[in-house]
Each structure stands twice: as C-alpha cells, then as structure tokens.
XYZ file of N, CA, C and O in Angstrom:
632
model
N 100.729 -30.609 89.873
C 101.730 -30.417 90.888
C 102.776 -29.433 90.376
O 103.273 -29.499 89.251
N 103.085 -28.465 91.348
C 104.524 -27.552 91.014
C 105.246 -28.206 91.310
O 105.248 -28.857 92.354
N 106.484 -28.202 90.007
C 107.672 -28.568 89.848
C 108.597 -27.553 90.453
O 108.038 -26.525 90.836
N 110.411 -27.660 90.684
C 110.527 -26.914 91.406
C 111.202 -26.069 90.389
O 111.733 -25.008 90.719
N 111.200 -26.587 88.918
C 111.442 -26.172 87.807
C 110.624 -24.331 87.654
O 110.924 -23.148 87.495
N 109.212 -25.454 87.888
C 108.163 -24.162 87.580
C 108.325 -23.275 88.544
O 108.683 -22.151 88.193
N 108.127 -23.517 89.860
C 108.495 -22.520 91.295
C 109.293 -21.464 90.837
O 109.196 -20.243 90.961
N 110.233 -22.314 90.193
C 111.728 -21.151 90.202
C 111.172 -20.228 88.725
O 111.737 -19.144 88.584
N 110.521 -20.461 88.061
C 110.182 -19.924 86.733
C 109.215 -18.504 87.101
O 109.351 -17.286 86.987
N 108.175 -19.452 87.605
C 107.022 -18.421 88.434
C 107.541 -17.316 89.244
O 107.079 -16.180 89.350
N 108.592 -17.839 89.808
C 109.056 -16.500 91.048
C 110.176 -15.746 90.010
O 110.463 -14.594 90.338
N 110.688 -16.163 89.064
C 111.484 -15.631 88.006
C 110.848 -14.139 87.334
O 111.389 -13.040 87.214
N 109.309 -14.665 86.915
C 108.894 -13.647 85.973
C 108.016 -12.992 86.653
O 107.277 -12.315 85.939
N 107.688 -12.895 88.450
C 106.922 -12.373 89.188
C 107.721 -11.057 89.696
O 108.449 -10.809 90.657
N 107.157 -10.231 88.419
C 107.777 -8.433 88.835
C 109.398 -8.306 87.935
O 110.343 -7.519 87.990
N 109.143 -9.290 87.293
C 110.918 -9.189 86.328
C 110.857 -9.571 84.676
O 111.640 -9.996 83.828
N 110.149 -9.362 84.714
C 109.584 -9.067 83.022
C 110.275 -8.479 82.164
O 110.088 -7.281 81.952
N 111.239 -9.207 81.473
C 112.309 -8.090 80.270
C 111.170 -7.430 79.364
O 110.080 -7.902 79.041
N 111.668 -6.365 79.093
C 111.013 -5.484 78.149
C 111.661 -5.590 76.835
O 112.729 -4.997 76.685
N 111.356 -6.000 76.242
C 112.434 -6.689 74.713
C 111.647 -7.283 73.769
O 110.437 -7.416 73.951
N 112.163 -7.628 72.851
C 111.330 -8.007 71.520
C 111.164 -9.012 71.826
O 110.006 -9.429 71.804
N 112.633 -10.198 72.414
C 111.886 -11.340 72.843
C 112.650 -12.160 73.714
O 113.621 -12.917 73.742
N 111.185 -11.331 74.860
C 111.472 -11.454 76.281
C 111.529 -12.730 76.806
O 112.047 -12.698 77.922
N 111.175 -13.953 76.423
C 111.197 -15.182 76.657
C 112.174 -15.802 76.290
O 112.003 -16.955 76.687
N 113.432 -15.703 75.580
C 114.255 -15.861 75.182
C 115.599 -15.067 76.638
O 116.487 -15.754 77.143
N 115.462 -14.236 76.832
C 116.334 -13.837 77.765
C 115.993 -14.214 78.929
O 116.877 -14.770 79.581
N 114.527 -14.033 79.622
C 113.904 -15.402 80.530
C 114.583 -17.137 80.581
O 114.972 -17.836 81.517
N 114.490 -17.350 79.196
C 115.077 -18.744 79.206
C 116.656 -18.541 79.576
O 116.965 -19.040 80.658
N 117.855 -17.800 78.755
C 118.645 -17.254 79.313
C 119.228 -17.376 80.759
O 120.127 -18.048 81.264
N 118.445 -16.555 81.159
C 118.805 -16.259 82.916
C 118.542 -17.641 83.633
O 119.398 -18.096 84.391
N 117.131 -18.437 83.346
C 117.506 -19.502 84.074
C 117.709 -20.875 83.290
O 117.141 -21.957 83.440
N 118.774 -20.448 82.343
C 119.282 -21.661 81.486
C 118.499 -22.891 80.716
O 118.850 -24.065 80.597
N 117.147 -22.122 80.164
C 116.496 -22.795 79.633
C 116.424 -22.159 77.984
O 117.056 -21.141 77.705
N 115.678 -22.803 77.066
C 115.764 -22.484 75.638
C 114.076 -21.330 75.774
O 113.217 -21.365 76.655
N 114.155 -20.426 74.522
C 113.461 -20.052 75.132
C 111.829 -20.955 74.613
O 110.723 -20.742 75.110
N 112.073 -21.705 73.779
C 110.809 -22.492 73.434
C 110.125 -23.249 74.880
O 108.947 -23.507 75.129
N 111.395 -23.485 75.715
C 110.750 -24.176 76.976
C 110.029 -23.451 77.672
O 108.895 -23.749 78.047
N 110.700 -22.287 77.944
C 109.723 -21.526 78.767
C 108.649 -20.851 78.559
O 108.015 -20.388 79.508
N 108.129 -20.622 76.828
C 106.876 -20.889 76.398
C 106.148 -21.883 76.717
O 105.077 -21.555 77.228
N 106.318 -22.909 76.614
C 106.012 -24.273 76.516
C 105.313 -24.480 78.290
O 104.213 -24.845 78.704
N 106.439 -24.088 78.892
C 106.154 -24.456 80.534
C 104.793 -23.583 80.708
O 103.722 -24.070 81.070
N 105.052 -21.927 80.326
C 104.001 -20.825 80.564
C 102.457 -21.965 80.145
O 101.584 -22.445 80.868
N 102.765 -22.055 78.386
C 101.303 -22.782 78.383
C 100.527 -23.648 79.033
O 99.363 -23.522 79.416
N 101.809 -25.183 79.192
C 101.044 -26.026 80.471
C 100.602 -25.314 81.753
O 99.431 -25.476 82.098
N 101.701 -24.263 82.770
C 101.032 -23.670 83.696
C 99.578 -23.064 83.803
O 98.946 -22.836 84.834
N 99.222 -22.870 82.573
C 97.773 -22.329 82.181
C 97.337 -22.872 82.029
O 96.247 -22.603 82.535
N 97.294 -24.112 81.370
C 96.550 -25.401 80.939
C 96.091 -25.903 81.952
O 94.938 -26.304 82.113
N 97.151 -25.917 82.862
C 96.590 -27.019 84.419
C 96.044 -26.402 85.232
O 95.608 -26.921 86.260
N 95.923 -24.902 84.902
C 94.936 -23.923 85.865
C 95.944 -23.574 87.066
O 95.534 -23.003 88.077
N 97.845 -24.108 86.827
C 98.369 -23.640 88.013
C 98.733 -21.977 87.746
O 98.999 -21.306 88.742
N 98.742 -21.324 86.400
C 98.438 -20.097 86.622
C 96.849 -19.930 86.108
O 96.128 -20.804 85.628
N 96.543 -18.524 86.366
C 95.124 -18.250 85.854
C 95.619 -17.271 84.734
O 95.276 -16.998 83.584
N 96.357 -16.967 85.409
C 96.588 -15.163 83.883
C 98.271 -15.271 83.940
O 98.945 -15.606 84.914
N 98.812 -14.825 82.393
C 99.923 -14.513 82.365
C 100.130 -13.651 81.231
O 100.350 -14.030 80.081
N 100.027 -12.246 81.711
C 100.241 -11.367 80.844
C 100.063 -9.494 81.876
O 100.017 -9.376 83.100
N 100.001 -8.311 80.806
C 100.625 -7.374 81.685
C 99.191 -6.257 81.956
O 98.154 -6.130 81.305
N 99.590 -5.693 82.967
C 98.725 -4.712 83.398
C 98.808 -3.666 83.280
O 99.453 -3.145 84.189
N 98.352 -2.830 82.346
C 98.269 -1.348 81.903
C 97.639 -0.527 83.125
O 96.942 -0.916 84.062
N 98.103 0.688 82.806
C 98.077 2.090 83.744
C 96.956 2.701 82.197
O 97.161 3.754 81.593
N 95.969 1.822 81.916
C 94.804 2.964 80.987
C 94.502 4.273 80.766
O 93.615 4.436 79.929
N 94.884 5.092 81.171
C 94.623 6.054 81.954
C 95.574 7.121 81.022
O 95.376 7.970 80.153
N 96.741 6.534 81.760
C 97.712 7.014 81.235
C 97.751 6.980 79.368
O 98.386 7.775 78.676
N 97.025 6.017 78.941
C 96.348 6.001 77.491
C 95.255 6.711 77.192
O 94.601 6.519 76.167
N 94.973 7.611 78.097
C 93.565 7.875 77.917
C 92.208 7.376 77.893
O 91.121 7.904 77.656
N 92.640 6.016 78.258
C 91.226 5.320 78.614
C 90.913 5.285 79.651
O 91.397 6.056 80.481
N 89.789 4.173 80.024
C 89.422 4.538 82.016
C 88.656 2.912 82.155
O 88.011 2.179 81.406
N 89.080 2.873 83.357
C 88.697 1.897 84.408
C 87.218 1.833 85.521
O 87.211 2.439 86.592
N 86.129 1.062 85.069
C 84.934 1.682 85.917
C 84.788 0.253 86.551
O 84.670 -0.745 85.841
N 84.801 0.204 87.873
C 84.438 -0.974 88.728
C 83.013 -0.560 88.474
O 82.804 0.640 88.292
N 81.794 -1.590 88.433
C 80.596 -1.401 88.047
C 80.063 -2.950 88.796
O 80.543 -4.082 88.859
N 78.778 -2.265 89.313
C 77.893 -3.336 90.173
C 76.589 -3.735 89.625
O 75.951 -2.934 88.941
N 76.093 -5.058 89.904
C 74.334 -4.651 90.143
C 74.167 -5.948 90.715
O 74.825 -6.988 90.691
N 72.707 -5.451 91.422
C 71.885 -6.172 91.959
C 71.344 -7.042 91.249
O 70.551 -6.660 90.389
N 71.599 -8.354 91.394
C 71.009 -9.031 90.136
C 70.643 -10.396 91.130
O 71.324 -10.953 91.991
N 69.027 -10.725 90.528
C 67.891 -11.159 91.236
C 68.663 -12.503 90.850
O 69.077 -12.697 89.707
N 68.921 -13.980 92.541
C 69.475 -14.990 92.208
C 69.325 -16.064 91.457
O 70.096 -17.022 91.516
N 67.938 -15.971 90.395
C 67.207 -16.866 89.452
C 67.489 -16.706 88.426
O 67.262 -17.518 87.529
N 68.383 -15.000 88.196
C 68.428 -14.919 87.225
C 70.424 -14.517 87.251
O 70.818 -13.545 86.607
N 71.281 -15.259 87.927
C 72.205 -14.779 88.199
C 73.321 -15.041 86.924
O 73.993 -14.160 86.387
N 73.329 -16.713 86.547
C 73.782 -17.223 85.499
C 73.575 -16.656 83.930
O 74.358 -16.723 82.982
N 72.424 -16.155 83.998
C 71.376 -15.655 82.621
C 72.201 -14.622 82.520
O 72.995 -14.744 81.588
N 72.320 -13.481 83.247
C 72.630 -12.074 83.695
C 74.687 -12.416 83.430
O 75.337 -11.772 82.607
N 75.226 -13.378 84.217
C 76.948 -13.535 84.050
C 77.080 -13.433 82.714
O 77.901 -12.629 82.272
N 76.081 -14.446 81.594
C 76.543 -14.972 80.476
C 76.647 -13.620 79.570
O 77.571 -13.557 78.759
N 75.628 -12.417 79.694
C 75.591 -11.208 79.156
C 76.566 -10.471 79.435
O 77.064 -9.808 78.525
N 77.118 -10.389 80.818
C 77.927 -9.031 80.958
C 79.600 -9.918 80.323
O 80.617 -9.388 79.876
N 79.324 -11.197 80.510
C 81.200 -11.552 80.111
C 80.835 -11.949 78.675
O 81.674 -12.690 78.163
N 79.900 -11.670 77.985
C 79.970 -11.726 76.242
C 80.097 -9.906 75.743
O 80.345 -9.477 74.617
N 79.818 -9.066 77.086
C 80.981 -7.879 76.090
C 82.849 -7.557 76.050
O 83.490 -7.742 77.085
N 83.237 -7.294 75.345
C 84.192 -7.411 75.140
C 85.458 -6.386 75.948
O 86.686 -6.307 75.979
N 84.117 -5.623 76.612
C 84.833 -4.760 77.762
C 85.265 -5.030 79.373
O 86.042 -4.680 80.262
N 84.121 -5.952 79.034
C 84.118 -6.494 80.458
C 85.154 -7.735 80.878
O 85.183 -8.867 80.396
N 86.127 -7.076 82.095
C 87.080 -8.528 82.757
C 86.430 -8.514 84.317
O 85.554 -7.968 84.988
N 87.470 -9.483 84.392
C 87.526 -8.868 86.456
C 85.579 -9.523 86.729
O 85.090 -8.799 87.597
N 84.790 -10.321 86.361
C 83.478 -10.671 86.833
C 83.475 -11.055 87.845
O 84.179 -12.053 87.690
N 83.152 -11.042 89.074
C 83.146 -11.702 90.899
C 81.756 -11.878 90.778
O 81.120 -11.073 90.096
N 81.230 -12.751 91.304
C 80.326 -13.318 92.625
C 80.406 -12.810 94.124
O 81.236 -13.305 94.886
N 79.568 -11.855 94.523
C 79.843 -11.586 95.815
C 78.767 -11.993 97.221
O 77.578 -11.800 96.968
N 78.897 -12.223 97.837
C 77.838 -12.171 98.992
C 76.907 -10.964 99.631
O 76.870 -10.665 100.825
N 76.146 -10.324 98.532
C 75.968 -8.616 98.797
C 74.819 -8.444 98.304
O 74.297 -9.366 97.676
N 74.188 -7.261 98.473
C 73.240 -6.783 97.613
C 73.397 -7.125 96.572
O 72.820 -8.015 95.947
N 74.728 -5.998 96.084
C 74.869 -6.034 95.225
C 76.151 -7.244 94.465
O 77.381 -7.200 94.480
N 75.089 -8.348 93.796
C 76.217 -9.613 93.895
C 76.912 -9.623 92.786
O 77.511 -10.696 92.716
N 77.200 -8.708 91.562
C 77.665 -8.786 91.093
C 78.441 -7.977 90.244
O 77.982 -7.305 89.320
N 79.930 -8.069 90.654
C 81.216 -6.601 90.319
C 82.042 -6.923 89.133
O 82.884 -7.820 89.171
N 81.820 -6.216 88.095
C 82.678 -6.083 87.196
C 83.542 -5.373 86.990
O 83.421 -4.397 87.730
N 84.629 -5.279 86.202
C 85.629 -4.067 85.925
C 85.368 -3.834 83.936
O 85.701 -4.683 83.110
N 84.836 -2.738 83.667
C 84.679 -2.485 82.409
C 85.891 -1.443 81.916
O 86.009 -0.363 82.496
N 86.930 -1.873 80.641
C 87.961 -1.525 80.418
C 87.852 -0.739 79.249
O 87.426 -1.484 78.367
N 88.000 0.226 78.879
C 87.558 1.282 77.457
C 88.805 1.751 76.900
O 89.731 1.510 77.674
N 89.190 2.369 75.774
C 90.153 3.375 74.843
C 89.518 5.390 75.425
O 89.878 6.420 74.856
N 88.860 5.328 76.264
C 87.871 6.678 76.811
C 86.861 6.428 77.373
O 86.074 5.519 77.109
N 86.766 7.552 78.556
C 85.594 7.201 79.644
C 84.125 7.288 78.834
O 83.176 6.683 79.333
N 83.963 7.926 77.772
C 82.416 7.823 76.708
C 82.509 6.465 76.344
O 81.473 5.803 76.405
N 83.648 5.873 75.943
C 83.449 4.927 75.815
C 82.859 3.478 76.709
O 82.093 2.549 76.454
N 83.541 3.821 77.651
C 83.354 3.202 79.108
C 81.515 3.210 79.449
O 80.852 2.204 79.700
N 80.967 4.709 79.360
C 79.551 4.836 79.760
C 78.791 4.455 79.017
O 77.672 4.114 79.399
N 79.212 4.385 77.549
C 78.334 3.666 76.520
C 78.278 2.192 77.029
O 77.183 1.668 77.230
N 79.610 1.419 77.270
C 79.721 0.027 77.641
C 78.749 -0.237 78.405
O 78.054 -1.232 78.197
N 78.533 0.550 79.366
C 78.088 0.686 80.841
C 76.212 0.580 80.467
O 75.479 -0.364 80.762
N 75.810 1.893 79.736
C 74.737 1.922 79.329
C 74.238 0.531 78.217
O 73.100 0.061 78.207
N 75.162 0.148 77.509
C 75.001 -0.901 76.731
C 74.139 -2.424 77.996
O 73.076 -3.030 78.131
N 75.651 -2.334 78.670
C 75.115 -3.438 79.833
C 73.794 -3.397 80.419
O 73.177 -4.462 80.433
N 73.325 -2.522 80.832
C 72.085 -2.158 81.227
C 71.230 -2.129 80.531
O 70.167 -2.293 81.130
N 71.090 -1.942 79.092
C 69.469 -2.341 78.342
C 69.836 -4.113 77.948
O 69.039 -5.050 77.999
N 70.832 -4.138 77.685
C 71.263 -5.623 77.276
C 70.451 -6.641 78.741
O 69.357 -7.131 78.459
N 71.135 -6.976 80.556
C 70.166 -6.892 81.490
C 69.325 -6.720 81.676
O 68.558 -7.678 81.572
N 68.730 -5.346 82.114
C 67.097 -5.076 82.395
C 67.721 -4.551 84.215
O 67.070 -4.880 85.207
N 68.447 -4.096 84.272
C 68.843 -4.010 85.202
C 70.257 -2.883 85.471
O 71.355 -2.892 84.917
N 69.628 -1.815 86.706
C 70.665 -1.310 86.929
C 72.545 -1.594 87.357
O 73.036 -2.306 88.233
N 73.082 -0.875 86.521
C 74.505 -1.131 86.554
C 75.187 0.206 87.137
O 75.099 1.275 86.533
N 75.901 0.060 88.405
C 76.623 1.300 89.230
C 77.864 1.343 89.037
O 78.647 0.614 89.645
N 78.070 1.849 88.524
C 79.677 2.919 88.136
C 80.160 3.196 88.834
O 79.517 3.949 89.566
N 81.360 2.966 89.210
C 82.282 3.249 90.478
C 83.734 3.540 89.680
O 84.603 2.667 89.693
N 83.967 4.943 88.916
C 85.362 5.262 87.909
C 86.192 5.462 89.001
O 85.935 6.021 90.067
N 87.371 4.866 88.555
C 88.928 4.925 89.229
C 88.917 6.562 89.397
O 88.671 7.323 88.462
N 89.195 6.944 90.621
C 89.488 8.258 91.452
C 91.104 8.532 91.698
O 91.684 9.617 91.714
N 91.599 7.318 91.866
C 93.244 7.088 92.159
C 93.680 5.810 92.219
O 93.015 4.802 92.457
N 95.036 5.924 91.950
C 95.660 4.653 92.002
C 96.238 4.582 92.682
O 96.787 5.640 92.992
N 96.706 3.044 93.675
C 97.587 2.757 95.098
C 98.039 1.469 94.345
O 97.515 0.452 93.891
N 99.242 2.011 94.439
C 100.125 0.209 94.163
C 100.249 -0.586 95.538
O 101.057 -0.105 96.332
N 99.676 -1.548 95.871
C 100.022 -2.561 96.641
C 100.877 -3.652 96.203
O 100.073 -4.296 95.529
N 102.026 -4.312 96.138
C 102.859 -5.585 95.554
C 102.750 -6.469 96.467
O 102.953 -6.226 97.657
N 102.401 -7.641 95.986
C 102.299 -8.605 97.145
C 102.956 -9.927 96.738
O 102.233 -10.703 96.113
N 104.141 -10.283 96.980
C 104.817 -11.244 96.198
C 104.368 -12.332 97.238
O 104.202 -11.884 98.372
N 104.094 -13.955 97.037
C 104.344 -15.007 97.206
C 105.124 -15.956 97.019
O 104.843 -16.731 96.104
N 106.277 -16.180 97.778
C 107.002 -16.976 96.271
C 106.838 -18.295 96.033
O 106.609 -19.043 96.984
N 106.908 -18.674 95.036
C 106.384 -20.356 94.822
C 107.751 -21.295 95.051
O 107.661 -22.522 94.999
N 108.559 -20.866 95.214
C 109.801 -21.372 95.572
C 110.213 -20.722 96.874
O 110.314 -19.502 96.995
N 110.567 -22.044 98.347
C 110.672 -21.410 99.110
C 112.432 -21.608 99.324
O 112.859 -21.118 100.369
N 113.177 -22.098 98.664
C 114.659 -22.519 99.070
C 114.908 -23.031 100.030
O 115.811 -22.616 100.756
N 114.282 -23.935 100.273
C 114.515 -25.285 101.202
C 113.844 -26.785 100.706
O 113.305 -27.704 101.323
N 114.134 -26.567 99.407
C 114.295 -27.752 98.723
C 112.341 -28.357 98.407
O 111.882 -29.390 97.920
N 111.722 -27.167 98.946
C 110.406 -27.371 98.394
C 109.443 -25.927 97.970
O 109.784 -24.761 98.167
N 108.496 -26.285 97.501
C 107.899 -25.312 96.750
C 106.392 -25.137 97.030
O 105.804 -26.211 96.902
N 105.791 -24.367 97.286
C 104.236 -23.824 97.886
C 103.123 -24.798 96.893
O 103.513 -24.441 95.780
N 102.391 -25.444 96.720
C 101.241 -25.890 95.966
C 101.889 -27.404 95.629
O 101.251 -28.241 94.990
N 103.232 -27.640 96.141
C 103.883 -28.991 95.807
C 102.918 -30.230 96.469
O 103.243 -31.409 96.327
C-alpha cells in the first residue's frame, strides 16, 4: 500500500532530481526527512514492486553510443528458451512480450553503434534466429507525470 509519506516522496523525485554528490540528502532536506530514510523508503518502494526502476536516463548518443530497438519473430515453443538468452546479454534492457509477428522487442544499449551491431549479431547466432534493428533516427521528449499524491488527503494505488 502507498503511504502518503511515499506519494509525497514519489511525486518529490518525479522530474526533480538534485544533481549533487549527495542528492538524497537534500531530497531528505526538502521534505524533512534524514537522508538515510529516504534511501531506506526508495529500497522498500522497490522491494514491494511499488516502484519498478529508480534511477536515470541517458541521452547515449550524446556519449557516442546508440540505441537499437531490435525485434524477432520467435516461434511460441520456443519463447521462454529464446527470453532467457537475449536478457543474459548485458546489453540488452527494455524486453516486451508483444501480440505480433514479431513477439519479441528489445532495446540493445552500446558505448558505439559497432558495438551495438556486434550485440545485435551476437544475439542472432546465440538464437538461431533473425534479429531486426530499428537504430534511433530522433528523439521526442514526451513527459507524462502522474502524481501519486493527489492533495485531497489521498493518494493513487492507496
């Protein structure tokens, strides 16, 4: 259950992220907590699966690395066999299940796009099965805030 503790924490660090040596400490700060608590809270929120991810999203690119959304068709007997391979490389995040041909979309993350196609080519003799490359062309920021605190004395997932 969200607390309205956590609500207010969650909508705290959603897009307001100090940039500092130590950013959890000025987090605790602002909403009058120590900052060991609001470590502490972050971990249980993860623990209980009420967050999934808490951490930051790079512009790669801008590092010189690259971003390849990548697909394949992968036969449904062998769908589980095929997941356990592509999320034991170390490039691969972002794994979906889709309802498609092609049922299954990864995002493969590199230091350089050779690097990226090696990943890519790696995946594919590792499988037995074609893998489609789809490299980032452009970027569109969409922000889509929810807030978990609605200020009327209750909170979304309560």
């Amino acid at each position: 259950m969200l607390t309205l503790e956590d609500a207010r924490l969650i909508d705290h660090l959603h897009g307001g992220f100090p940039l500092a040596d130590r950013p959890f400490a000025i987090v605790g700060q602002e909403l009058g907590w120590s900052e060991e608590r609001v470590i502490e809270r972050l971990h249980q929120l993860l623990a209980q699966g009420v967050l999934t991810r808490f951490g930051p999203l790079f512009q790669i690119e801008r590092a010189g690395g690259q971003f390849v959304l990548a697909a394949i068709a992968v036969p449904e007997e062998r769908f589980e066999a095929v997941n356990l391979v592509v999320n034991s490389f170390p490039e691969v995040a972002h794994n979906y299940r889709r309802t498609h041909a092609l049922n299954m979309w990864f995002v493969v993350a590199c230091e350089s796009p050779a690097q990226a196609q090696d990943a890519i080519a790696c995946i594919q003799d590792a499988v037995g099965l074609q893998v489609l490359a789809f490299p980032k062309e452009e970027e569109y920021f969409v922000e889509l805030r929810l807030p978990a605190w609605t200020g009327h004395g209750g909170s979304h997932g309560a």
